[in-house]
Structures are given as C-alpha cells and as structure tokens.
Coordinates of C-alpha atoms in Angstrom, one line a residue:
X138 CA 0.0 0.0 0.0
X139 CA 2.8 2.4 0.9
X140 CA 4.6 1.6 -2.4
X141 CA 1.4 2.4 -4.4
X142 CA 1.0 5.7 -2.5
X143 CA 4.6 6.7 -3.2
X144 CA 4.1 5.8 -6.9
X145 CA 0.9 7.9 -7.2
X146 CA 2.6 10.9 -5.5
X147 CA 5.6 10.5 -7.8
X148 CA 3.4 10.4 -10.8
X149 CA 1.5 13.5 -9.8
X150 CA 4.8 15.3 -9.1
X151 CA 6.1 14.2 -12.5
X152 CA 3.0 15.6 -14.3
X153 CA 3.3 18.8 -12.4
X154 CA 7.0 19.2 -13.4
X155 CA 6.0 18.5 -17.0
X156 CA 3.3 21.1 -17.0
X157 CA 5.7 23.6 -15.3
X158 CA 8.3 22.9 -17.9
X159 CA 5.8 23.6 -20.7
X160 CA 4.4 26.7 -19.3
X161 CA 7.2 28.8 -17.9
X162 CA 9.8 29.1 -15.2
X163 CA 11.6 31.8 -13.3
X164 CA 14.0 34.0 -15.2
X165 CA 16.7 36.6 -14.7
X166 CA 14.9 39.9 -14.6
X167 CA 18.0 41.8 -15.4
X168 CA 19.0 45.2 -14.1
X169 CA 16.2 47.2 -12.5
X170 CA 18.4 50.1 -11.2
X171 CA 18.1 52.8 -13.9
X172 CA 21.1 54.7 -12.5
X173 CA 23.4 51.8 -13.5
X174 CA 22.2 51.7 -17.1
X175 CA 24.2 53.2 -19.9
X176 CA 21.5 54.7 -22.0
X177 CA 22.1 56.6 -25.3
X178 CA 21.4 60.3 -25.1
X179 CA 19.0 62.5 -27.1
X180 CA 15.7 60.6 -26.9
X181 CA 12.2 61.7 -25.9
X182 CA 10.2 58.4 -25.8
X183 CA 7.3 59.5 -23.5
X184 CA 6.8 62.8 -25.2
X185 CA 6.7 61.1 -28.7
X186 CA 4.2 58.5 -27.4
X187 CA 2.0 61.1 -25.8
X188 CA 1.9 63.2 -29.0
X189 CA 1.2 60.2 -31.2
X190 CA -1.6 58.5 -29.3
X191 CA -3.4 61.7 -28.2
X192 CA -3.3 63.2 -31.8
X193 CA -4.2 60.0 -33.6
X194 CA -6.2 57.8 -31.2
X195 CA -8.0 56.1 -34.1
X196 CA -5.5 54.4 -36.5
X197 CA -7.8 51.5 -37.6
X198 CA -6.9 50.3 -41.1
X199 CA -10.4 50.6 -42.4
X200 CA -12.5 53.1 -44.2
X201 CA -15.8 51.3 -43.8
X202 CA -16.4 52.8 -40.3
X203 CA -15.7 56.4 -41.3
X204 CA -12.8 58.6 -42.2
X205 CA -9.4 57.3 -43.3
X206 CA -7.8 57.8 -39.9
X207 CA -4.9 55.4 -40.5
X208 CA -3.7 57.5 -43.4
X209 CA -3.4 60.6 -41.2
X210 CA -1.3 58.7 -38.6
X211 CA 0.9 57.2 -41.4
X212 CA 1.5 60.7 -42.8
X213 CA 2.5 62.0 -39.3
X214 CA 5.0 59.1 -39.0
X215 CA 6.4 59.7 -42.5
X216 CA 6.9 63.4 -41.6
X217 CA 9.1 62.4 -38.7
X218 CA 11.4 60.2 -40.8
X219 CA 11.6 62.9 -43.5
X220 CA 12.5 65.5 -40.8
X221 CA 15.4 63.2 -39.7
X222 CA 16.7 63.2 -43.2
X223 CA 15.8 59.6 -44.3
X224 CA 14.9 58.9 -47.9
X225 CA 12.0 57.0 -49.5
X226 CA 11.1 55.4 -52.8
X227 CA 7.3 55.8 -52.3
X228 CA 5.2 58.7 -53.7
X229 CA 8.1 61.2 -53.6
X230 CA 7.1 64.9 -53.5
X231 CA 3.4 64.3 -52.8
X232 CA 1.2 64.4 -49.7
X233 CA 1.7 60.6 -49.5
X234 CA 5.5 60.7 -49.6
X235 CA 6.9 57.6 -47.9
X236 CA 3.6 55.7 -48.0
X237 CA 3.3 52.4 -49.7
X238 CA -0.5 52.2 -50.4
X239 CA -2.1 48.8 -50.8
X240 CA -5.6 47.2 -50.6
X241 CA -6.5 44.1 -48.7
X242 CA -9.6 42.0 -48.0
X243 CA -10.6 42.8 -44.4
X244 CA -11.9 39.8 -42.5
X245 CA -13.9 41.9 -40.0
X246 CA -15.6 44.4 -42.4
X247 CA -15.7 41.8 -45.2
X248 CA -14.8 44.6 -47.6
X249 CA -11.8 45.6 -49.6
X250 CA -9.9 48.2 -47.5
X251 CA -6.9 50.5 -48.1
X252 CA -3.9 50.4 -45.8
X253 CA -0.5 52.1 -45.7
X254 CA 3.1 51.1 -44.9
X255 CA 5.5 53.9 -44.1
X256 CA 8.9 53.1 -45.5
X257 CA 12.1 55.2 -45.2
X258 CA 15.8 54.2 -45.6
X259 CA 19.4 55.2 -45.3
X260 CA 21.7 53.5 -47.8
X261 CA 25.3 52.5 -47.6
X262 CA 27.9 51.0 -49.9
X263 CA 27.0 47.5 -48.7
X264 CA 24.3 45.2 -50.0
X265 CA 23.5 44.1 -46.5
X266 CA 20.3 45.5 -44.9
X267 CA 18.7 45.8 -41.4
X268 CA 15.0 46.4 -41.2
X269 CA 13.5 48.1 -38.1
X270 CA 9.7 48.1 -37.8
X271 CA 6.6 48.4 -35.7
X272 CA 2.9 48.5 -36.5
X273 CA 1.0 51.7 -35.9
X274 CA -2.6 50.6 -36.5
X275 CA -5.0 49.8 -33.7
X276 CA -8.6 48.7 -33.2
X277 CA -10.2 52.0 -32.1
X278 CA -13.3 51.8 -34.2
X279 CA -13.9 48.1 -34.3
X280 CA -17.0 46.6 -32.7
X281 CA -16.6 43.4 -30.6
X282 CA -19.7 41.8 -29.2
X283 CA -21.6 44.9 -30.1
X284 CA -19.2 47.2 -28.1
X285 CA -16.6 49.5 -29.7
X286 CA -13.2 49.7 -28.1
X287 CA -12.5 53.4 -28.6
X288 CA -9.0 52.9 -27.3
X289 CA -6.0 54.9 -28.4
X290 CA -3.7 51.8 -28.3
X291 CA -1.0 53.2 -26.0
X292 CA 0.3 49.7 -25.2
X293 CA -0.7 48.1 -28.6
X294 CA 1.2 49.7 -30.2
X295 CA 1.8 53.3 -29.4
X296 CA 4.9 52.4 -27.5
X297 CA 6.2 50.5 -30.5
X298 CA 5.9 53.5 -32.8
X299 CA 7.5 55.8 -30.2
X300 CA 10.4 53.4 -30.0
X301 CA 10.7 53.2 -33.8
X302 CA 10.8 57.0 -34.2
X303 CA 13.2 57.6 -31.3
X304 CA 15.5 54.9 -32.7
X305 CA 15.5 56.7 -36.1
X306 CA 16.3 59.9 -34.3
X307 CA 19.4 58.5 -32.6
X308 CA 20.7 56.7 -35.7
X309 CA 20.1 59.5 -38.2
X310 CA 23.7 60.8 -38.0
X311 CA 25.5 57.5 -37.6
X312 CA 27.6 55.9 -40.3
X313 CA 26.7 52.3 -40.6
X314 CA 28.2 49.5 -42.7
X315 CA 24.8 48.3 -44.0
X316 CA 21.6 49.7 -45.4
X317 CA 19.0 50.7 -42.8
X318 CA 15.2 50.7 -43.5
X319 CA 12.5 51.8 -41.2
X320 CA 8.9 50.5 -41.7
X321 CA 5.8 51.4 -39.9
X322 CA 3.4 48.6 -40.7
X323 CA -0.3 49.1 -41.4
X324 CA -3.1 46.5 -41.1
X325 CA -1.2 44.4 -38.6
X326 CA -4.3 43.8 -36.5
X327 CA -6.0 42.1 -39.4
X328 CA -3.3 39.4 -40.0
X329 CA 0.2 41.0 -40.3
X330 CA -0.8 42.3 -43.7
X331 CA 1.6 45.3 -43.7
X332 CA 4.6 43.1 -43.1
X333 CA 3.3 40.6 -45.7
X334 CA 3.1 43.4 -48.2
X335 CA 6.6 44.7 -47.4
X336 CA 8.2 41.2 -47.8
X337 CA 6.3 40.7 -51.1
X338 CA 7.9 43.9 -52.4
X339 CA 11.5 42.7 -51.5
X340 CA 13.6 41.3 -54.4
X341 CA 16.7 40.8 -52.2
X342 CA 15.4 39.2 -49.0
X343 CA 18.6 37.2 -48.8
X344 CA 20.4 40.4 -48.0
X345 CA 18.4 41.2 -44.9
X346 CA 20.7 40.2 -42.1
X347 CA 18.3 41.2 -39.3
X348 CA 14.8 42.4 -38.7
X349 CA 14.1 44.3 -35.4
X350 CA 10.5 44.7 -34.3
X351 CA 8.8 46.7 -31.5
X352 CA 5.4 45.5 -30.4
X353 CA 4.0 46.2 -26.9
X354 CA 7.5 46.8 -25.8
X355 CA 6.9 49.0 -22.8
X356 CA 4.4 49.3 -19.9
X357 CA 4.6 45.6 -18.9
X358 CA 6.7 44.3 -16.0
X359 CA 9.8 43.4 -18.1
X360 CA 11.2 43.9 -21.6
X361 CA 12.3 40.8 -23.4
X362 CA 14.2 40.2 -26.7
X363 CA 13.0 37.2 -28.7
X364 CA 14.6 35.6 -31.8
X365 CA 13.1 32.1 -32.1
X366 CA 12.6 29.0 -30.0
X367 CA 16.2 28.0 -31.0
X368 CA 19.2 29.5 -29.3
X369 CA 20.6 31.8 -32.0
X370 CA 23.9 33.6 -32.2
X371 CA 22.3 37.0 -32.9
X372 CA 20.1 36.7 -29.8
X373 CA 23.1 36.0 -27.6
X374 CA 24.9 38.9 -29.3
X375 CA 22.2 41.3 -28.3
X376 CA 21.9 39.9 -24.7
X377 CA 25.7 40.3 -24.3
X378 CA 25.3 44.0 -25.3
X379 CA 22.5 44.4 -22.8
X380 CA 24.6 42.9 -20.0
X381 CA 27.7 45.0 -20.9
X382 CA 25.6 48.2 -20.6
X383 CA 23.4 47.2 -17.7
X384 CA 20.2 47.8 -19.7
X385 CA 16.9 47.0 -18.2
X386 CA 16.0 44.0 -20.3
X387 CA 15.2 40.6 -18.7
X388 CA 16.4 37.3 -20.1
X389 CA 13.6 35.3 -21.7
X390 CA 12.8 32.2 -19.6
X391 CA 14.1 28.9 -20.9
X392 CA 10.6 27.6 -21.2
X393 CA 8.1 30.2 -22.6
X394 CA 4.4 29.8 -22.1
X395 CA 3.6 27.7 -25.2
X396 CA 0.7 27.6 -27.5
X397 CA 0.1 25.1 -30.2
X398 CA -1.8 27.6 -32.3
X399 CA -0.2 28.2 -35.7
X400 CA 1.8 31.3 -36.6
X401 CA 3.4 32.2 -39.9
X402 CA 6.8 30.9 -39.0
X403 CA 5.5 27.5 -37.7
X404 CA 7.9 28.0 -34.8
X405 CA 8.8 25.0 -32.7
X406 CA 6.6 26.2 -29.9
X407 CA 4.4 29.1 -30.7
X408 CA 4.5 31.6 -27.8
X409 CA 3.2 35.1 -27.2
X410 CA 6.3 36.8 -28.8
X411 CA 5.6 35.1 -32.2
X412 CA 2.4 37.1 -32.6
X413 CA 4.0 40.1 -34.3
X414 CA 5.1 41.3 -37.7
X415 CA 8.5 39.9 -37.0
X416 CA 7.1 36.4 -37.3
X417 CA 6.5 37.0 -41.1
X418 CA 10.2 37.6 -41.4
X419 CA 11.1 34.6 -39.3
X420 CA 8.9 32.5 -41.6
X421 CA 11.2 33.6 -44.5
X422 CA 14.3 32.4 -42.6
X423 CA 15.3 36.0 -41.7
X424 CA 17.0 36.7 -38.4
X425 CA 14.7 38.6 -36.0
X426 CA 14.8 40.4 -32.7
X427 CA 11.4 41.2 -31.3
X428 CA 11.1 43.5 -28.3
X429 CA 8.1 43.0 -26.1
X430 CA 7.1 44.0 -22.5
X431 CA 5.2 41.5 -20.4
X432 CA 5.7 38.9 -17.7
X433 CA 6.1 35.1 -18.2
X434 CA 4.6 33.2 -15.2
X435 CA 4.5 29.4 -14.6
X436 CA 0.8 29.6 -15.3
X437 CA 0.9 31.7 -18.5
X438 CA 1.8 35.2 -19.8
X439 CA 0.5 38.4 -18.4
X440 CA 1.5 42.0 -19.0
X441 CA 1.9 42.8 -15.3
X442 CA 1.7 40.3 -12.5
X443 CA -1.5 40.7 -10.4
X444 CA -3.1 43.1 -12.9
X445 CA -5.6 42.7 -15.7
X446 CA -4.2 42.7 -19.2
X447 CA -5.0 45.9 -21.1
X448 CA -4.3 44.9 -24.7
X449 CA -7.5 44.6 -26.7
X450 CA -9.5 46.2 -24.0
X451 CA -11.0 49.7 -23.5
X452 CA -8.3 50.3 -20.8
X453 CA -5.5 50.4 -23.5
X454 CA -5.3 54.2 -23.4
X455 CA -2.8 56.8 -22.1
X456 CA -5.1 58.0 -19.2
X457 CA -5.5 54.5 -17.8
X458 CA -1.8 53.6 -18.3
X459 CA -0.7 56.7 -16.4
X460 CA -3.1 55.9 -13.6
X461 CA -1.9 52.3 -13.5
X462 CA 1.8 53.2 -13.3
X463 CA 1.3 55.8 -10.5
X464 CA 0.7 59.1 -12.4
X465 CA 2.3 60.8 -15.4
X466 CA 5.8 61.3 -13.9
X467 CA 6.0 57.6 -12.7
X468 CA 4.6 56.4 -16.1
X469 CA 7.2 58.5 -17.9
X470 CA 10.0 57.1 -15.8
X471 CA 8.9 53.5 -16.5
X472 CA 8.2 53.9 -20.2
X473 CA 11.4 55.9 -20.8
X474 CA 13.5 53.3 -19.0
X475 CA 12.0 50.4 -21.1
X476 CA 12.1 52.2 -24.5
X477 CA 15.6 53.5 -23.9
X478 CA 16.8 50.0 -23.0
X479 CA 15.6 48.7 -26.4
X480 CA 17.0 51.7 -28.3
X481 CA 20.4 51.5 -26.5
X482 CA 20.8 47.8 -27.1
X483 CA 20.3 48.4 -30.9
X484 CA 22.7 51.4 -31.1
X485 CA 25.4 49.6 -29.2
X486 CA 25.0 46.4 -31.1
X487 CA 25.3 48.4 -34.4
X488 CA 28.5 49.9 -33.2
X489 CA 30.2 46.5 -32.6
X490 CA 32.8 45.8 -35.3
X491 CA 31.6 42.2 -35.7
X492 CA 27.9 43.1 -35.9
X493 CA 27.6 42.3 -39.7
X494 CA 29.6 39.2 -39.4
X495 CA 27.6 37.7 -36.6
X496 CA 24.3 38.6 -38.1
X497 CA 25.3 37.2 -41.5
X498 CA 26.6 33.9 -39.9
X499 CA 23.7 33.4 -37.5
X500 CA 20.6 31.4 -38.6
X501 CA 17.1 32.4 -37.8
X502 CA 16.2 29.0 -36.3
X503 CA 19.7 27.9 -35.6
X504 CA 19.7 25.7 -38.7
X505 CA 16.8 23.6 -37.6
X506 CA 14.2 25.1 -40.0
X507 CA 13.1 21.6 -41.1
X508 CA 11.5 21.0 -37.8
X509 CA 10.0 24.5 -37.5
X510 CA 6.5 23.2 -38.4
X511 CA 3.5 23.5 -36.2
X512 CA 2.1 20.2 -37.2
X513 CA 5.3 18.3 -36.6
X514 CA 5.8 20.0 -33.3
X515 CA 2.2 19.2 -32.2
X516 CA 2.7 15.6 -33.1
X517 CA 6.0 15.4 -31.3
X518 CA 4.6 17.1 -28.2
X519 CA 1.5 14.9 -28.0
X520 CA 3.6 11.9 -28.8
X521 CA 5.9 12.6 -25.8
X522 CA 2.9 13.1 -23.5
X523 CA 1.3 9.9 -24.7
X524 CA 4.6 8.0 -24.2
X525 CA 4.9 9.4 -20.6
X526 CA 1.3 8.2 -19.9
X527 CA 2.1 4.7 -21.2
X528 CA 5.3 4.5 -19.1
X529 CA 3.3 5.6 -16.0
X530 CA 0.6 3.1 -16.7
X531 CA 3.2 0.3 -17.2
X532 CA 4.9 1.2 -14.0
X533 CA 1.7 1.4 -12.1
X534 CA 0.5 -2.0 -13.1
X535 CA 4.0 -3.5 -12.7
X536 CA 4.3 -2.2 -9.2
X537 CA 0.7 -3.1 -8.5
X538 CA 1.4 -6.7 -9.3
X539 CA 4.5 -6.8 -7.2
X540 CA 2.9 -5.2 -4.2
X541 CA -0.2 -7.4 -4.3
X542 CA -0.5 -9.5 -1.1
X543 CA 0.0 -13.2 -1.5
X544 CA -0.9 -16.2 0.6
X545 CA 2.0 -17.7 2.5
X546 CA 2.2 -21.5 3.2
X547 CA 4.1 -23.8 5.5
X548 CA 4.8 -27.2 4.2
X549 CA 4.3 -30.3 6.5
X550 CA 4.6 -34.0 5.8
X551 CA 0.8 -34.1 5.8
X552 CA 0.0 -31.1 3.5
X553 CA 0.5 -27.4 3.7
X554 CA -0.9 -24.9 6.1
X555 CA -2.1 -21.5 4.7
X556 CA -0.5 -18.9 7.0
X557 CA -3.0 -16.3 6.0
X558 CA -6.1 -18.3 6.8
X559 CA -4.7 -20.9 9.2
X560 CA -6.3 -23.7 7.2
X561 CA -4.7 -27.0 6.3
X562 CA -4.7 -27.4 2.5
X563 CA -3.6 -30.1 0.0
X564 CA -3.7 -32.8 2.8
X565 CA -2.2 -36.1 1.8
X566 CA -4.8 -38.7 0.6
X567 CA -6.0 -40.9 3.5
X568 CA -8.2 -44.0 4.0
X569 CA -11.4 -42.4 5.1
X570 CA -12.5 -45.7 6.8
X571 CA -10.0 -45.3 9.5
X572 CA -8.3 -42.4 11.2
X573 CA -5.8 -40.7 9.0
X574 CA -2.2 -40.0 9.8
X575 CA -3.0 -36.5 10.9
X576 CA -5.4 -37.8 13.5
X577 CA -2.9 -40.5 14.6
X578 CA -0.3 -37.9 15.2
X579 CA -2.2 -34.8 16.3
X580 CA -5.4 -36.3 17.6
X581 CA -9.0 -36.8 16.3
X582 CA -9.7 -33.1 16.2
X583 CA -7.4 -32.8 13.2
X584 CA -8.6 -35.9 11.3
X585 CA -9.5 -35.0 7.7
X586 CA -12.5 -37.4 7.8
X587 CA -14.0 -35.2 10.5
X588 CA -15.0 -32.6 7.9
X589 CA -17.1 -30.5 10.1
X590 CA -14.1 -29.8 12.3
X591 CA -11.8 -29.0 9.5
X592 CA -14.3 -26.7 7.8
X593 CA -15.2 -25.1 11.1
X594 CA -18.9 -25.5 10.5
X595 CA -19.7 -26.8 14.0
X596 CA -18.4 -25.2 17.1
X597 CA -16.1 -22.2 17.3
X598 CA -12.8 -24.0 18.0
X599 CA -13.2 -27.3 16.2
X600 CA -10.2 -26.6 13.9
X601 CA -7.2 -26.9 16.2
X602 CA -4.6 -26.0 13.6
X603 CA -4.2 -22.4 14.9
X604 CA -4.0 -23.7 18.5
X605 CA -0.8 -25.6 17.7
X606 CA 0.9 -23.5 15.0
X607 CA -0.3 -20.1 16.0
X608 CA -1.6 -17.3 13.7
X609 CA 0.4 -17.6 10.5

C-alpha cells in the first residue's frame, strides 16, 4: 500500500513538473536600477508616445467605419522620418510621400480596404540590410460583441511607434556599414498584412541580415528580446550588449508559455512573442529580434503580475496607463526606461565591429528550420505526452502486481498450512474408513475425515490448527 501511495505521489509530481516545464519558469529579470544603465542620449520616448496617441487615437486600417484615420497617422510618422533626413522610394514629392499604399480583404468588415506602410531608408555601400519596424494601427473603431473599443492603443502599439521614431532619431547621424530601412506597418491587426506586403515587395530578401521589431515593448513588468525557440547567435549577441551596458531587459525564460496555435513561422513552440510582424520575417528564414514587454509566469503570460491585461480592452489608453503606473511622472519614468533600453541595445549592437559578421553567420532557427513546423511540433509534443502516460501506466500495473498481497504457506509431511487463513490445504490422501495419519499424530480433532471440524462449521474452536501452529 505504501509503495502504491509513493508511486501515485511521484506520478502526480512528474506531471506537475512536465506542465511547469511547458508553461514557464523563473528567469533573470536583469538590471532594475536605472542609475546603472548606460542609455544613449537625445531621446524623448514618452513625449513622442504622448503626442502620437493623443493626436491619432484612431488608427484602424479601415474606411468602412468612417474617415481614413490610419492615413493621417501614417502621414505623421512619414513626416518624422523625413524630418530626420531619411529617404524614401514611395510617392516622392506628394502628400503621400513615404507611403506604400495597398488594398486588402478585411476579415472583419468583409470589404476591400486600403492600408499604408510607411517606408524610409538610409543607404550604404554594402548590399546588407537591417529592417527596423513596428505596426501603428489599432482597433479603435472596431466593434466586438456589439461594443466599440474606442482605445488609443497606447500599449498596442503606441509604445512600438514611439520606439521606432526615437531609434530613427538616434541613428540618423551614424555611419553604418549596412543599409537601414524603417517600416511602420499598417493592417497588422487584421493578420500581419503590412509586413506581408513589405516582404512581397522585396527582391533581395537574402540580403536582410536582421529584422528588429517593436510590439507592446513598454508598460509591462519586463522587456524581453526574442529571436526564435532555438538558441541563436544573434540573440546571444544582443543579450551580451544588454549585460555590458546594464540595460533594463530581462532574459527570456528557458521555457516560454507555449501555445500550439499556428503562426506564420510555424515556430517550434508558438509563444506570445511570435504574434507580431517579425514572425513573417522569421517565416522567411530572416533573423529577427522582437522587443516586447510582459511577464512570463508558470501559469501563463500576463502584461503585469497581479493586474488585468489591457491589450484589446478599453483600458488600453494613455489615461489609464498613467493611472496604472502611478501618475504621469511615474509612467514617464517606466516607459522611458524600457524604451531607452531597447534603443540603446540596438545602437550599441550596431557599433560593434563584428555586428555584420555575426548577423550574417547566424541562422534564424539555428539551422533547424526543417523542424519548424507547427504540425510536426504538435505531433512530437502529443507523442511525448502519450509516451509518458504509457510509461506511467506500465509502472503502475507492474508495481501493483509486485505489491499485491500473496498467501504464504508452511509445508508439512501431511500437507501445507495457509499462514494467511490458518487452514490445512492439500492434505495427503488418507483412507477415510480409519483415522488418518494426521489424526494419529495430532489427535482426532485434526482428522481429515472429521469434515465439520476442518471446515469449522460446528463449534467455534473445532479446527485446532491455529491452536498448535499459531496465527500464521
């Protein structure tokens, strides 16, 4: 009984460990002391975020619900890149300068809608290219269960656009040994359509050595950098830069809260950080770094531990975010810290002499792209779980048989006595007409022919076996 109990407890513990391994574990939260961080100078993240979301709260990539608000936001972003001196190939010298205009079938409005990517670049003498992007659209004017969100999308993805613009501001005067292209993606909320459009326009995708993406990369508990489920050289490169400069970026847990839902890259284990424009690039085998701010717990992913998530709710607005973070000044300190950590890691990485070499040599899925398939991973995962269940069942029944109680016998010249029941069994054949050997030796009370005594049917103490041999 004790062995069974130990086995059952061990099995329960094993299942718990398995679930824990699949859902998350503790991680290094990185530096939390801003005074120790080596941030780049000259950025205004919070002010840029504030101006953007308050001026353009509605950036939904639709026209069916009213005016073309996404276009106005795209033009504002384009104006920032032009102000910094970046160039564009789209609609030069027009009100739509820098805007790549495209149409798509919207799966919510069920209509053909117009959307805009904002694309600006800085060229070099190299054919290598780094793409830095973030989506600017939100779901302000979309109805869900009959209720419109009317949210300015501060978290999703105002902070991403603020980071994109401030990164462009810092890099504008730097000489880099590769081409640099900034992209503000439209129609991300309807299926990564802006990033899909951008990639379809590229004729030299093999020259893109890295795609950097900002999506919900501030306001949560921690900022993470994600490349893929494989351990990649470019991811390690960036984390080394983070540690060298004491930037406030946490190391992504070894086990990230997994989901078997499909994403474009068919990553080994689809997790929350795959759900971004960067995953379209990963699907093409392009190296990515995706910055995102949240908190991985053993039970799942949240934005902030102990608080309700705000993405895709009516609380995703600047007023609520400021209140949640302790007022405007406190919110500014948190958001500036997180955004500047991302910007600084990029700038310092770009300044490394071996940046191009490492990015060129690194592989998006560490050379294991064959296995980056959601169907294969699902089958492998369920197969492992099924195998564990079978092993546990085999162990259970094996131990169950071994621990089952057995009757114990004592052999005598006249038969065997069952120690468990105290009965004489398999008695030697005797002549029933006369007293048997048992009766001759032990007395008539033990004679097999006296059936009523042996079976104990008459009288309480007719069977004297136990009286002589004790309780076996």
